[in-house]
Amino acid sequence: MMILIIGGSGSGKSSYGEQTAVSLSAGKDFKKYYIAAMKIFDGEGQKKAERHRALRSGKGFITIEQPVDFFRVLEKMEEGNRTLLLECISNLAANEMFSGEVPKPPMETAEKIIGEIQKVQRQVTHLIVVSNNVFEDGIAYEKTVMEYIQAMGRINQKLASMADRVVEVAAGIPITVKQEDSRICRF
Amino acid sequence: MKLIIGGYAQGKLDYVLEKYGMENVSVWEGTLPNSKELAEKTVVINHFHNWVRNRVAEGGCPQQEVRLFLEQYRDCIIISDEIGNGIVPQDPLEREYRECTGRILIQIAERAEEVERVLCGIGQRIK
């Protein structure tokens, strides 16, 4: 099953993503992987990553840092049933777009990420993707920022069409946007 | 009349074209039509917020103009970006644009028989 979770900053989307991964894997022999797309630049980032890792540790996640080339997680996981939590598209898209000398074109960035997510999705039992709602402030940023937002918009739309469930999280409350099969229990 | 709102780059126009059929609509980009020559097709106003922005910048009275427009085009579809979920900008024109767009969307939503919010290309009927 694939689930897309979207929300604003501090909305509780990460915590909901973790809960979802845990309940999808509960009582089963599933390995849980947390794919961190954030690139660590400094001590502050390092601290944040360590804190998040400690918060997750009791829940049995194995952390893989994968700031670009998401499909490479396939080389880093063990065989068997796997639940993946990818956090998050805004980091992955920024890393893919701005890692080179010049920014990668937005649709090329989007297609690369979508293609790699599709590839990984076929190899795992559950894939949960966390994304960010960065689309509603009405600000006309400079061109590269607008292109970055366009890439994220494209990725979110495509992931939403692939997903069995799409959930928006607001104030920690999950709101179902799409539910492919109503027989699947909600959690 | 129908109102479609949602964030930037959420696939709102694609959603409308898919739902109502590309051949059945005539799409206006950030502008309101001023004649009824295309009356046989449903008028879609895309990037409606841009029209509000231009009218605010030009010192127009968009609220009044929209009212007159809606009386003429009772079956139109209006598509607007959600622009109000951010920090209120310092620039007076930017502030007026957001405030005015918000007020007009409320006015349109009250009259609309259907309001949908599009997120990640998926429409949710909220009225």
Short mmCIF file of N, CA and C in Angstrom, two decimals, chain A residues 4 6 133 135-140 146-147 149-150 152-154 156-158 160-161 166-168 175-178, chain B residues 6-12 14 53 81-87 89 94 97-98 117-124:
data_model
loop_
_atom_site.label_atom_id
_atom_site.label_comp_id
_atom_site.label_asym_id
_atom_site.label_seq_id
_atom_site.Cartn_x
_atom_site.Cartn_y
_atom_site.Cartn_z
N LEU A 4 0.22 8.88 0.83
CA LEU A 4 0.84 10.20 0.75
C LEU A 4 0.27 11.05 1.88
N ILE A 6 0.35 14.88 3.54
CA ILE A 6 0.74 16.27 3.27
C ILE A 6 0.26 17.17 4.40
N ASN A 133 2.98 21.19 2.39
CA ASN A 133 2.08 22.11 1.69
C ASN A 133 2.74 23.50 1.64
N PHE A 135 2.22 25.69 -0.93
CA PHE A 135 1.61 26.24 -2.13
C PHE A 135 0.61 27.37 -1.89
N GLU A 136 0.42 27.76 -0.65
CA GLU A 136 -0.74 28.59 -0.37
C GLU A 136 -0.45 29.97 0.21
N ASP A 137 0.79 30.47 0.03
CA ASP A 137 1.08 31.77 0.62
C ASP A 137 0.98 32.93 -0.37
N GLY A 138 0.74 32.61 -1.64
CA GLY A 138 0.50 33.67 -2.63
C GLY A 138 1.71 34.53 -2.96
N ILE A 139 2.88 34.15 -2.49
CA ILE A 139 4.07 34.97 -2.72
C ILE A 139 4.70 34.62 -4.07
N ALA A 140 5.04 35.65 -4.84
CA ALA A 140 5.76 35.42 -6.09
C ALA A 140 7.25 35.47 -5.78
N MET A 146 10.11 29.51 -7.61
CA MET A 146 8.82 29.16 -8.21
C MET A 146 8.93 27.81 -8.94
N GLU A 147 10.07 27.60 -9.58
CA GLU A 147 10.28 26.34 -10.31
C GLU A 147 10.37 25.16 -9.33
N ILE A 149 8.82 25.07 -6.46
CA ILE A 149 7.44 24.84 -6.01
C ILE A 149 6.64 24.10 -7.09
N GLN A 150 6.90 24.46 -8.35
CA GLN A 150 6.23 23.74 -9.46
C GLN A 150 6.62 22.26 -9.46
N MET A 152 7.57 20.48 -6.91
CA MET A 152 6.89 19.82 -5.79
C MET A 152 5.42 19.59 -6.08
N GLY A 153 4.79 20.57 -6.73
CA GLY A 153 3.37 20.43 -7.09
C GLY A 153 3.16 19.24 -8.01
N ARG A 154 4.04 19.12 -8.99
CA ARG A 154 3.96 18.02 -9.96
C ARG A 154 4.17 16.67 -9.25
N ASN A 156 3.75 15.93 -6.05
CA ASN A 156 2.61 15.64 -5.17
C ASN A 156 1.41 15.13 -5.95
N GLN A 157 1.14 15.77 -7.10
CA GLN A 157 -0.02 15.33 -7.90
C GLN A 157 0.15 13.90 -8.37
N LYS A 158 1.35 13.59 -8.85
CA LYS A 158 1.60 12.25 -9.38
C LYS A 158 1.56 11.21 -8.25
N ALA A 160 -0.04 11.47 -5.49
CA ALA A 160 -1.43 11.35 -5.04
C ALA A 160 -2.21 10.42 -5.96
N SER A 161 -1.93 10.48 -7.27
CA SER A 161 -2.67 9.61 -8.20
C SER A 161 -2.22 8.16 -8.03
N VAL A 166 -4.54 9.34 0.45
CA VAL A 166 -3.89 10.64 0.60
C VAL A 166 -4.50 11.27 1.84
N VAL A 167 -3.64 11.71 2.74
CA VAL A 167 -4.12 12.28 4.00
C VAL A 167 -3.50 13.66 4.19
N GLU A 168 -4.33 14.63 4.50
CA GLU A 168 -3.81 15.94 4.87
C GLU A 168 -3.82 16.02 6.40
N ILE A 175 -6.90 14.26 7.86
CA ILE A 175 -8.11 14.45 7.07
C ILE A 175 -7.92 13.65 5.78
N THR A 176 -8.83 12.72 5.53
CA THR A 176 -8.69 11.88 4.35
C THR A 176 -9.07 12.65 3.09
N VAL A 177 -8.14 12.70 2.14
CA VAL A 177 -8.38 13.39 0.87
C VAL A 177 -8.73 12.36 -0.20
N LYS A 178 -8.13 11.19 -0.07
CA LYS A 178 -8.40 10.11 -1.03
C LYS A 178 -8.30 8.79 -0.30
N GLY B 6 -7.50 26.31 -4.42
CA GLY B 6 -6.40 25.41 -4.08
C GLY B 6 -5.09 26.14 -4.22
N GLY B 7 -4.03 25.55 -3.71
CA GLY B 7 -2.72 26.20 -3.76
C GLY B 7 -2.15 26.26 -5.16
N TYR B 8 -1.04 26.96 -5.27
CA TYR B 8 -0.28 27.07 -6.51
C TYR B 8 0.19 25.68 -6.94
N ALA B 9 0.16 25.44 -8.26
CA ALA B 9 0.70 24.18 -8.84
C ALA B 9 0.01 22.92 -8.31
N GLN B 10 -1.29 22.98 -8.05
CA GLN B 10 -2.02 21.80 -7.57
C GLN B 10 -2.82 21.08 -8.66
N GLY B 11 -2.75 21.58 -9.90
CA GLY B 11 -3.47 20.91 -10.99
C GLY B 11 -4.93 21.28 -11.06
N LYS B 12 -5.29 22.51 -10.69
CA LYS B 12 -6.71 22.90 -10.65
C LYS B 12 -7.34 22.95 -12.04
N ASP B 14 -6.30 21.45 -14.82
CA ASP B 14 -6.37 20.08 -15.34
C ASP B 14 -7.58 19.35 -14.74
N ARG B 53 -5.81 40.85 -8.56
CA ARG B 53 -4.57 41.59 -8.31
C ARG B 53 -4.43 42.77 -9.26
N ASP B 81 -6.27 30.62 -6.99
CA ASP B 81 -5.27 30.12 -6.03
C ASP B 81 -5.69 30.51 -4.62
N GLU B 82 -5.38 29.65 -3.70
CA GLU B 82 -5.43 30.00 -2.28
C GLU B 82 -4.15 30.79 -2.00
N ILE B 83 -4.27 32.04 -1.59
CA ILE B 83 -3.06 32.86 -1.40
C ILE B 83 -2.94 33.38 0.03
N GLY B 84 -3.88 33.01 0.87
CA GLY B 84 -3.95 33.63 2.19
C GLY B 84 -3.24 32.89 3.31
N ASN B 85 -2.67 31.71 3.01
CA ASN B 85 -2.06 30.93 4.09
C ASN B 85 -0.57 31.18 4.21
N GLY B 86 -0.22 32.41 4.50
CA GLY B 86 1.19 32.76 4.69
C GLY B 86 1.27 33.97 5.59
N ILE B 87 2.47 34.48 5.77
CA ILE B 87 2.66 35.69 6.56
C ILE B 87 2.05 36.87 5.81
N PRO B 89 1.98 40.15 4.12
CA PRO B 89 3.13 40.92 3.63
C PRO B 89 3.11 42.38 4.08
N GLU B 94 0.26 44.30 -1.75
CA GLU B 94 0.21 42.86 -1.51
C GLU B 94 -0.84 42.51 -0.45
N TYR B 97 -4.32 43.04 -1.93
CA TYR B 97 -4.57 41.95 -2.89
C TYR B 97 -5.06 40.70 -2.16
N ARG B 98 -4.39 40.34 -1.08
CA ARG B 98 -4.79 39.14 -0.34
C ARG B 98 -6.16 39.32 0.33
N ARG B 117 -12.15 22.19 -3.29
CA ARG B 117 -10.78 22.53 -2.98
C ARG B 117 -9.90 21.44 -3.58
N VAL B 118 -8.90 21.85 -4.37
CA VAL B 118 -8.02 20.86 -5.03
C VAL B 118 -6.68 20.83 -4.31
N LEU B 119 -6.30 19.63 -3.89
CA LEU B 119 -5.01 19.43 -3.23
C LEU B 119 -4.35 18.23 -3.91
N CYS B 120 -3.13 18.40 -4.37
CA CYS B 120 -2.41 17.33 -5.08
C CYS B 120 -3.25 16.78 -6.25
N GLY B 121 -3.97 17.64 -6.93
CA GLY B 121 -4.76 17.23 -8.08
C GLY B 121 -6.09 16.56 -7.73
N ILE B 122 -6.38 16.42 -6.43
CA ILE B 122 -7.62 15.76 -6.01
C ILE B 122 -8.61 16.80 -5.50
N GLY B 123 -9.83 16.75 -6.02
CA GLY B 123 -10.85 17.70 -5.60
C GLY B 123 -11.61 17.20 -4.39
N GLN B 124 -11.87 18.10 -3.45
CA GLN B 124 -12.71 17.77 -2.30
C GLN B 124 -13.83 18.77 -2.31
#
